[in-house]
CSV table of C-alpha atoms in Angstrom, one decimal:
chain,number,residue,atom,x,y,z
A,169,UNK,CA,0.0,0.0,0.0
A,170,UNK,CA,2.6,2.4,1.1
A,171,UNK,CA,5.0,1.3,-2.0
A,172,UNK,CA,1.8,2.0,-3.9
A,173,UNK,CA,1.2,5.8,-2.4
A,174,UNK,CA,5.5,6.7,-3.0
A,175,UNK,CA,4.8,6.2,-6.8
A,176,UNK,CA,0.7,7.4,-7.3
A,177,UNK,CA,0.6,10.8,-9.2
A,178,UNK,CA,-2.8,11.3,-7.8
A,179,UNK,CA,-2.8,10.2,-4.5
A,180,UNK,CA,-1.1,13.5,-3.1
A,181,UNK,CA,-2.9,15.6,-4.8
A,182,UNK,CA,-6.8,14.1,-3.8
A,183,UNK,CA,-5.3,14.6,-0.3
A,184,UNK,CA,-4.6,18.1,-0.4
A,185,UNK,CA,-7.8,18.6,-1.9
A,186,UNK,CA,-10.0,16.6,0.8
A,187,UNK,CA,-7.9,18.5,3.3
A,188,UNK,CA,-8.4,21.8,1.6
A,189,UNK,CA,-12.4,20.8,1.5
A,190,UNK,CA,-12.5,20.1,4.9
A,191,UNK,CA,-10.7,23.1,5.9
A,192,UNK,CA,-13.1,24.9,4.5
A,193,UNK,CA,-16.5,23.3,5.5
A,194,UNK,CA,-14.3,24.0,9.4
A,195,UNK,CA,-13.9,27.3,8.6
A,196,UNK,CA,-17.6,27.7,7.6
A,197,UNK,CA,-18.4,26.4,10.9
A,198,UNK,CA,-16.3,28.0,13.5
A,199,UNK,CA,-15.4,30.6,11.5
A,200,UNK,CA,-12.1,30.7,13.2
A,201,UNK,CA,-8.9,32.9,11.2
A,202,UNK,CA,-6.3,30.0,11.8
A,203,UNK,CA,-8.5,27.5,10.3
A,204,UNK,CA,-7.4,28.8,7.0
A,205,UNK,CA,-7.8,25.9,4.3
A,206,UNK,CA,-4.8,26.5,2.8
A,207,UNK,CA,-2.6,26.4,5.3
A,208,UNK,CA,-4.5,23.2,6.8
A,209,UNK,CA,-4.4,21.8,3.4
A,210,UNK,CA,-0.6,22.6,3.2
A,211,UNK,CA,0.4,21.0,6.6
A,212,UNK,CA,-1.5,18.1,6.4
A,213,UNK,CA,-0.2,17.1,2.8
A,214,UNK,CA,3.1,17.7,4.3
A,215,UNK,CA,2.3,15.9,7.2
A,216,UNK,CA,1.0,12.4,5.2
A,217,UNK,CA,3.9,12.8,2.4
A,218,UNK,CA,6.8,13.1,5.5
A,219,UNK,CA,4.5,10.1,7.2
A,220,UNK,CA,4.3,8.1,3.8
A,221,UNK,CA,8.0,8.7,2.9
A,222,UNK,CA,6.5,10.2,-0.5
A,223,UNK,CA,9.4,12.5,-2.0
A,224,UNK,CA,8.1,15.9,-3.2
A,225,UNK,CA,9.0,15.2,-6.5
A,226,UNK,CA,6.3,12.2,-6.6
A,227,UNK,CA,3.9,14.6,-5.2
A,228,UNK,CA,4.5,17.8,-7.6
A,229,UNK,CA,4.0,15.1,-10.5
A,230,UNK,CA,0.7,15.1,-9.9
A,231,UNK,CA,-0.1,18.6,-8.2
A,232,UNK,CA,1.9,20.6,-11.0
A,233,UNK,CA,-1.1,20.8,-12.7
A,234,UNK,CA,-2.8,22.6,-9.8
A,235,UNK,CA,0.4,25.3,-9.9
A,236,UNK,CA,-0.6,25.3,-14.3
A,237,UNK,CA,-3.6,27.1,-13.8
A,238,UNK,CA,-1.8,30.1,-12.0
A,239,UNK,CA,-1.0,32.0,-14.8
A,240,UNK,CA,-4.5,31.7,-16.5
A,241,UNK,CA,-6.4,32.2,-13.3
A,242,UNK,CA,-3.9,35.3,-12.8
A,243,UNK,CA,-4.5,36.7,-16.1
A,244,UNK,CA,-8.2,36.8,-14.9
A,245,UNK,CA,-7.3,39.0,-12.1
A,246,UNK,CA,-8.3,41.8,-14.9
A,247,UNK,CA,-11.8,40.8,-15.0
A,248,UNK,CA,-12.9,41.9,-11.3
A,249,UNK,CA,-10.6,44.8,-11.8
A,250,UNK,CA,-12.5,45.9,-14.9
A,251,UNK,CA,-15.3,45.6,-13.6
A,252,UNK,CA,-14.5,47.9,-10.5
A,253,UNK,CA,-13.0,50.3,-13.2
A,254,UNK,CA,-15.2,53.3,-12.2
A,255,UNK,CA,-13.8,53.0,-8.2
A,256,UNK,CA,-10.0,52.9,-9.4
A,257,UNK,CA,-10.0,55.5,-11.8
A,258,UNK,CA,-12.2,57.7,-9.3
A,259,UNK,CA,-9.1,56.6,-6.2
A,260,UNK,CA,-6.0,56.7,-8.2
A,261,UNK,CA,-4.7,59.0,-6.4
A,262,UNK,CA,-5.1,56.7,-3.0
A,263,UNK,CA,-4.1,53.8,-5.1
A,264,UNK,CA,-1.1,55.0,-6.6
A,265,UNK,CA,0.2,56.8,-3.0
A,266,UNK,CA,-0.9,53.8,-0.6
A,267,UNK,CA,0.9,51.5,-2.7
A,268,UNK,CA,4.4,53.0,-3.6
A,269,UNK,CA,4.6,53.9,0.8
A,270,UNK,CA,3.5,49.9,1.1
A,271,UNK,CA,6.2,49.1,-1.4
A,272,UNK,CA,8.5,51.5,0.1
A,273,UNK,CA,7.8,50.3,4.1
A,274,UNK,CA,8.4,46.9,3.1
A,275,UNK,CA,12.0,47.5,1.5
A,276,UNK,CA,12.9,49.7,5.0
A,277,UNK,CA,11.4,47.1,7.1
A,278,UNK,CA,13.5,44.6,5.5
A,279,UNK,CA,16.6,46.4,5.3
A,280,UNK,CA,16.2,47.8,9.0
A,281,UNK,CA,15.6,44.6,10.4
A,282,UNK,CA,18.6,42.6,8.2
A,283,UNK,CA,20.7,45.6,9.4
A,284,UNK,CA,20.1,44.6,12.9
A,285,UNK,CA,19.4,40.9,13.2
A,286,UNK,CA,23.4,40.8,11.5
A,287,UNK,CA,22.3,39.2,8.2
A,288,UNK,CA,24.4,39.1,4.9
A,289,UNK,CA,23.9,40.7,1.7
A,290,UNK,CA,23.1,37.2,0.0
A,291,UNK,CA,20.1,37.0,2.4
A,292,UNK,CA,19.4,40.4,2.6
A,293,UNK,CA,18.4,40.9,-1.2
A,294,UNK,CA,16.7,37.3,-0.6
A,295,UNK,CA,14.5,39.1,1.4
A,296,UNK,CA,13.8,42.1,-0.7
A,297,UNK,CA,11.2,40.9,-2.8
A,298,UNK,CA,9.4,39.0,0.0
A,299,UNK,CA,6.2,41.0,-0.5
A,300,UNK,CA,5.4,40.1,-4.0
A,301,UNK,CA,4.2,37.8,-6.3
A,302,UNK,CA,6.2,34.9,-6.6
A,303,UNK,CA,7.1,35.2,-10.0
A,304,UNK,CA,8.4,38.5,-9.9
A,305,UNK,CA,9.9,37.9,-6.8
A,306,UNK,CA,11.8,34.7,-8.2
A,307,UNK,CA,13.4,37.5,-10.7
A,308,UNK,CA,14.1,40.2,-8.3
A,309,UNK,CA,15.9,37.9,-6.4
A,310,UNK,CA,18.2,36.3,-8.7
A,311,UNK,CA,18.9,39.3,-10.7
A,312,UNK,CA,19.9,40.9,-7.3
A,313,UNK,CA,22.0,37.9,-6.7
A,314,UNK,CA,20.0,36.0,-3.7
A,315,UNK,CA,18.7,32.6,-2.6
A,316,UNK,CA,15.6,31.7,-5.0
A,317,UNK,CA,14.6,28.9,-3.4
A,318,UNK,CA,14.7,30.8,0.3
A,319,UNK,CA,12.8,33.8,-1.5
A,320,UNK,CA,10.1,31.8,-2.9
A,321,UNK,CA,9.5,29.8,0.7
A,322,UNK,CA,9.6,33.2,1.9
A,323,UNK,CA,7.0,34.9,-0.6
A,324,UNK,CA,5.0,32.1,-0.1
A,325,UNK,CA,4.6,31.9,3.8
A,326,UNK,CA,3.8,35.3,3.7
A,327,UNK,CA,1.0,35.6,1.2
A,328,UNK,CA,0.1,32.0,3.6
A,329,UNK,CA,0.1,34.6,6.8
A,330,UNK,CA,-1.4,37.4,5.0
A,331,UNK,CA,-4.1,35.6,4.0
A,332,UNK,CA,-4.8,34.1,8.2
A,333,UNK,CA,-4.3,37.7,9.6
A,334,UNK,CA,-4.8,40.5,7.0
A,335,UNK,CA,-8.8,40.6,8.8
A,336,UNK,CA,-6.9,40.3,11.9
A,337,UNK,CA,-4.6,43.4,11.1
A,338,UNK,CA,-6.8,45.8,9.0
A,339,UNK,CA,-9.0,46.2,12.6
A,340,UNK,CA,-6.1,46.5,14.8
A,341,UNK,CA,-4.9,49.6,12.3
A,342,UNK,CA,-8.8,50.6,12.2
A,343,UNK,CA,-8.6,50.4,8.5
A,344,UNK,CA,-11.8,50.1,7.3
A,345,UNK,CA,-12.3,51.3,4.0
A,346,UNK,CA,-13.4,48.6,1.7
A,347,UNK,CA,-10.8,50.1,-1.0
A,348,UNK,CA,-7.9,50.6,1.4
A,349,UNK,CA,-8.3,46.9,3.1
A,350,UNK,CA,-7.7,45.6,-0.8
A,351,UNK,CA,-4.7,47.1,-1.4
A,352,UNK,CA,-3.4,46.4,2.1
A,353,UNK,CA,-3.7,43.1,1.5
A,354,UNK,CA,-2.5,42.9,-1.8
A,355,UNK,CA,0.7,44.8,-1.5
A,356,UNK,CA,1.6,43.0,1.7
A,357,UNK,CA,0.6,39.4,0.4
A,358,UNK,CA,0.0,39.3,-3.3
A,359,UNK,CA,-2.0,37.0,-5.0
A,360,UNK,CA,-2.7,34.6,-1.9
A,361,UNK,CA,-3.3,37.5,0.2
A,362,UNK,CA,-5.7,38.4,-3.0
A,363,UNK,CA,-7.6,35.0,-2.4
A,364,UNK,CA,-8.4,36.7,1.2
A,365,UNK,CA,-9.5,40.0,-0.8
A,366,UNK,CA,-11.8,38.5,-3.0
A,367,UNK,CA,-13.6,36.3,0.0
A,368,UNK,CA,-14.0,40.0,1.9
A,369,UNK,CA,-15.9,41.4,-1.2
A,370,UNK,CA,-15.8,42.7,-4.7
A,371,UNK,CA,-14.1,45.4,-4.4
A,372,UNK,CA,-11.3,44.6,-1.8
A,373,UNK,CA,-10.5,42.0,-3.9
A,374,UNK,CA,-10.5,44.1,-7.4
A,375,UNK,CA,-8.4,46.7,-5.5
A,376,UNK,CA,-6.1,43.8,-4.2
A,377,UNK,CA,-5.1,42.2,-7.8
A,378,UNK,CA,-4.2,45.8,-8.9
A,379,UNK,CA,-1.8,45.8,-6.1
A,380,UNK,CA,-0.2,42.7,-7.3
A,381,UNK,CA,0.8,44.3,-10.7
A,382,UNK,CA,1.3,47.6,-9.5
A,383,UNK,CA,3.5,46.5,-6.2
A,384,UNK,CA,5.7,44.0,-8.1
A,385,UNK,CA,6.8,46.7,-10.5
A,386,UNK,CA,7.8,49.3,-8.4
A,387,UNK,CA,9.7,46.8,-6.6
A,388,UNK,CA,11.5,45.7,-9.5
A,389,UNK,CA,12.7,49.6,-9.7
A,390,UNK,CA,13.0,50.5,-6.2
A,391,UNK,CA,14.7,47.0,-4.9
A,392,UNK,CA,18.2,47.6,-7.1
A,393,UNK,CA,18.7,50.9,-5.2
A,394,UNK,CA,17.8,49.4,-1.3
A,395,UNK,CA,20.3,46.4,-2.9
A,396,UNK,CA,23.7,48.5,-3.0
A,397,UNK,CA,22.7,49.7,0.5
A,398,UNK,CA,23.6,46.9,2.8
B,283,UNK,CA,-18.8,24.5,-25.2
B,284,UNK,CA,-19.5,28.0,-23.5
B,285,UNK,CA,-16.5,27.5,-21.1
B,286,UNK,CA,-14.6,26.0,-23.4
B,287,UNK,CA,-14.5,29.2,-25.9
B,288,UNK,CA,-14.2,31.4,-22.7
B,289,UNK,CA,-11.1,28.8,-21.0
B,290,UNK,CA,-9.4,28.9,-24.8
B,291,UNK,CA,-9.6,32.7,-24.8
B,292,UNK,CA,-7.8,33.1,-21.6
B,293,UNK,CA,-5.7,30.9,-22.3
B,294,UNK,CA,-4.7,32.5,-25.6
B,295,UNK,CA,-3.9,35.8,-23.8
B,296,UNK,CA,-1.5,34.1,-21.0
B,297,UNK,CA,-0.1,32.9,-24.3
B,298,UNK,CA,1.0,36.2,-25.8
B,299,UNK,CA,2.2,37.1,-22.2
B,300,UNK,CA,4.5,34.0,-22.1
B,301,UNK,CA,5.5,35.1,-25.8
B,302,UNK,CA,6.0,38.9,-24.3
B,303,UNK,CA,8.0,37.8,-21.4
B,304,UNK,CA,10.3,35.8,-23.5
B,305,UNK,CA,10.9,38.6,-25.9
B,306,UNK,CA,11.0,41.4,-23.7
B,307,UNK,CA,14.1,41.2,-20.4
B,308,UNK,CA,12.4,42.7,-17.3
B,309,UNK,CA,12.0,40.3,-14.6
B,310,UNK,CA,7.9,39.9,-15.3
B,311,UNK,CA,6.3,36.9,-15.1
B,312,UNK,CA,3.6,36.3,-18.4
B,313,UNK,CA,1.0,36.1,-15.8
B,314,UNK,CA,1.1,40.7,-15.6
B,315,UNK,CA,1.5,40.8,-19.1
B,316,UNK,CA,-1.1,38.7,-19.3
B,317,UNK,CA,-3.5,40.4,-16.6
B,318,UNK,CA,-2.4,43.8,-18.1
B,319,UNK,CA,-3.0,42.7,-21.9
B,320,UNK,CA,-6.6,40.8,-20.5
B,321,UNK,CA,-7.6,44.3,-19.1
B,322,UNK,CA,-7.4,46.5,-22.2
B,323,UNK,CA,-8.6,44.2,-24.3
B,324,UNK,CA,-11.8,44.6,-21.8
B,325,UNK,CA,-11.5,48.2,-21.7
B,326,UNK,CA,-11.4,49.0,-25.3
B,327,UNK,CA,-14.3,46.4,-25.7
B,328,UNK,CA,-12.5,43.9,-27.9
B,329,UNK,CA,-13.6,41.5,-25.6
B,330,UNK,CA,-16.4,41.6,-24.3
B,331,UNK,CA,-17.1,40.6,-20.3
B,332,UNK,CA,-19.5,38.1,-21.6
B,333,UNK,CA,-16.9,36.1,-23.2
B,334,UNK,CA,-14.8,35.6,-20.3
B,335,UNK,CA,-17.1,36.1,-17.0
B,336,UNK,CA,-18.2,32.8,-16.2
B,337,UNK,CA,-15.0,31.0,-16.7
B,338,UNK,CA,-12.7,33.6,-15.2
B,339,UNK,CA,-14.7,33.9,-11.7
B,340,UNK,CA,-14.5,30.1,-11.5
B,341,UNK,CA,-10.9,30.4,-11.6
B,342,UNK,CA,-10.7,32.9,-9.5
B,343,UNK,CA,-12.4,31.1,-6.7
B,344,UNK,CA,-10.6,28.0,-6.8
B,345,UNK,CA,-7.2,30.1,-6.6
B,346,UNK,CA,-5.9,29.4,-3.7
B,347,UNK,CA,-5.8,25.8,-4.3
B,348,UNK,CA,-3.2,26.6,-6.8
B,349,UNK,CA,-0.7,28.0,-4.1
B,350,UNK,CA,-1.1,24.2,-2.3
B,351,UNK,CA,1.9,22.7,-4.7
B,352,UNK,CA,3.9,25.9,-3.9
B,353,UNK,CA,3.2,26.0,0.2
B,354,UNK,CA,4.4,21.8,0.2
B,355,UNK,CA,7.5,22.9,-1.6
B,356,UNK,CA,8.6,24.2,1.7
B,357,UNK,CA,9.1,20.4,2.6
B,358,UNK,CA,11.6,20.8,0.2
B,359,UNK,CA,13.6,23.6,0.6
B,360,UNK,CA,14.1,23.1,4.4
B,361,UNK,CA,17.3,22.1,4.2
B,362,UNK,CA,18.5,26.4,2.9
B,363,UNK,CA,15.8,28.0,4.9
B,364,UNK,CA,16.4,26.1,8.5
B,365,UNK,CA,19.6,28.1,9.3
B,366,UNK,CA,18.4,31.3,9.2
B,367,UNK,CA,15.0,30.3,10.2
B,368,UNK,CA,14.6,32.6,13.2
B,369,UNK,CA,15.7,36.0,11.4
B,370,UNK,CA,13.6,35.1,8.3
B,371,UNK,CA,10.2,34.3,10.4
B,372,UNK,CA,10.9,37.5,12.5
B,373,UNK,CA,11.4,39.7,9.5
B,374,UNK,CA,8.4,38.0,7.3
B,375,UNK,CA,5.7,38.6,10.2
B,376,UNK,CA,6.9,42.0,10.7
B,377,UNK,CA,7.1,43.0,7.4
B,378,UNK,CA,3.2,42.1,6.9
B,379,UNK,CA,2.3,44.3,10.0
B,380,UNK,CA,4.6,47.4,8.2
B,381,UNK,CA,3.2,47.1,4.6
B,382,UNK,CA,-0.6,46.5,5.9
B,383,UNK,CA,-0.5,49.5,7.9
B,384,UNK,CA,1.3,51.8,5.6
B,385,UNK,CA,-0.7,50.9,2.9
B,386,UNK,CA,-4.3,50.7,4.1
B,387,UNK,CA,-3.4,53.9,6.5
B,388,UNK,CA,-2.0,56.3,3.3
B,389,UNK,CA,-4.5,55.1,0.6
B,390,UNK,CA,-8.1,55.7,3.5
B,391,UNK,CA,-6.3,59.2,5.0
B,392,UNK,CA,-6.6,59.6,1.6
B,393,UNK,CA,-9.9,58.3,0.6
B,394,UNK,CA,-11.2,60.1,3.9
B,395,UNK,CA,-9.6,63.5,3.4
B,396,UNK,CA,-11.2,63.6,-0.5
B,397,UNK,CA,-14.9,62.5,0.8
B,398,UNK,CA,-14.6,65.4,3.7
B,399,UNK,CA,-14.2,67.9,0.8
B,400,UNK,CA,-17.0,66.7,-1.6
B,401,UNK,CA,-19.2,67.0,1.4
């Protein structure tokens, strides 16, 4: 059975689906932030591959075709934003500014906190790009001369955070526009931190793909410069 | 058949972004060229929301099952990101708090501020 489970390309993948499903059916339930699906989904497919001695590579044999609909489903990002077309062009102004400080806080906050935690300049510019989408990030980083793999983990267990506290931290700042919780969430957790955006409402989530697009490329200009500092 | 024509237009468009990215050098995945190209071809009505709706809010709702492959990954890059482990969680959950509050806090003052003067 267990030889059987190390070679099955399905077998990861159903479970990280049931898991996902019954995260979700939880969450509907106790409506409780840690009882995020993802991240349930995440640990306990980790949890039955470690158990199973299934090798990753088994597993992403099958579940690559999850990570294949990314692009396309990204690309569709443009739909909810077109729709919400009126309310961006109406809040540019909020949407341009409350971005470029978010892009700009997160490149400080990274530096400041590399400059006194001791860390080198290889994982310093690793860190750089941790706020945005993976596949810019990917770029960012290895154009800048840092640890992909590291970055990527990194991108990803913060959109994973984002997306189990962003409710949690918009009250505790009091923000409470609908607009301004979307592109919190989006500039500090990109596309999974979207995911939580569009379960909010139509418009944080709208607001929260722009972010995504509009975050990733001012990093990609600003992340050189905060580069050569440390 | 609907979903079909709407699936095969979306996928046509993340095709000419993966063609963009390969021809143009910035470091930007086909995905925004994608999203970017998907938008003014919406804008300027050459496609119409009709032919893309349905098919585009299903995958937009399933999403996050897409990051699952990507979050188990960190199974196997444990081995580089254990060592610095303690410095990387401290800087990630910080950085969240930062970028939330500087974002949402700038972009309502100035929601706020332009609704006080339309009043």
């Amino acid at each position: 059975m267990s030889e059987f489970m190390q070679t099955s390309a399905y077998a990861g993948v159903t479970i990280s689906l049931v898991a996902y499903g019954l995260g979700a059916a939880l969450k509907k339930k106790f409506g409780f932030g840690l009882l995020n699906p993802l991240l349930i989904s995440i640990v306990v497919t980790i949890l039955f591959l470690v158990g199973g001695h299934v090798d990753y590579e088994t597993y992403n044999d099958g579940a690559k075709y999850l990570s294949w609909f990314l692009t396309p489903a990204t690309v569709c990002l443009a739909i909810p934003l077109y729709e919400e077309w009126e309310l961006l062009k109406n809040n540019a102004k909020a949407v341009i500014l409350g971005v470029t400080s978010g892009v700009i806080t997160s490149l400080i906050t990274v530096f400041v906190l590399s400059k006194m935690m001791g860390l080198d300049h290889e994982n310093y510019v690793t860190l750089l790009p941790k706020s945005i989408t993976t596949a810019i990030g990917m770029g960012v980083s290895e154009e800048l001369g840092g640890y992909v793999t590291i970055t990527v983990a990194v991108i990803v267990i913060t959109g994973v955070l984002g997306n189990i506290m962003g409710e949690f931290i918009c009250k505790i700042f009091r923000i409470h526009e609908p607009i301004s919780k979307g592109l919190a969430l989006g500039t500090a957790a990109h596309a999974i931190g979207t995911a939580k955006a569009m379960e909010i409402g139509d418009v944080e989530g709208a607001m929260s793909s722009l972010s995504i697009a509009v975050a990733g490329i001012l990093t990609v200009l600003f992340a050189t410069f905060f580069a050569g500092l440390m | 058949m609907k979903f079909l024509k709407q699936f095969l237009i979306i996928l046509g468009i993340s095709l000419i972004g993966e063609i963009l990215k390969s021809v143009l050098s910035f470091p930007i995945p086909a995905s925004i060229y994608g999203m970017v190209l998907m938008f003014v071809l919406l804008l300027t009505g050459i496609i119409k929301l009709d032919q893309v709706r349905d098919a585009g809010k299903f995958l937009i709702e399933i999403m996050p099952v897409m990051f699952i492959p990507a979050g188990v990954g960190l199974m196997a890059s444990w081995n580089v990101l254990q060592p610095v482990l303690l410095p990387v969680s401290v800087i990630t959950v910080i950085t969240i708090f930062t970028v939330m509050g500087a974002t949402g806090l700038v972009s309502q003052f100035i929601i706020k501020k332009r609704k006080g003067e339309t009043k």
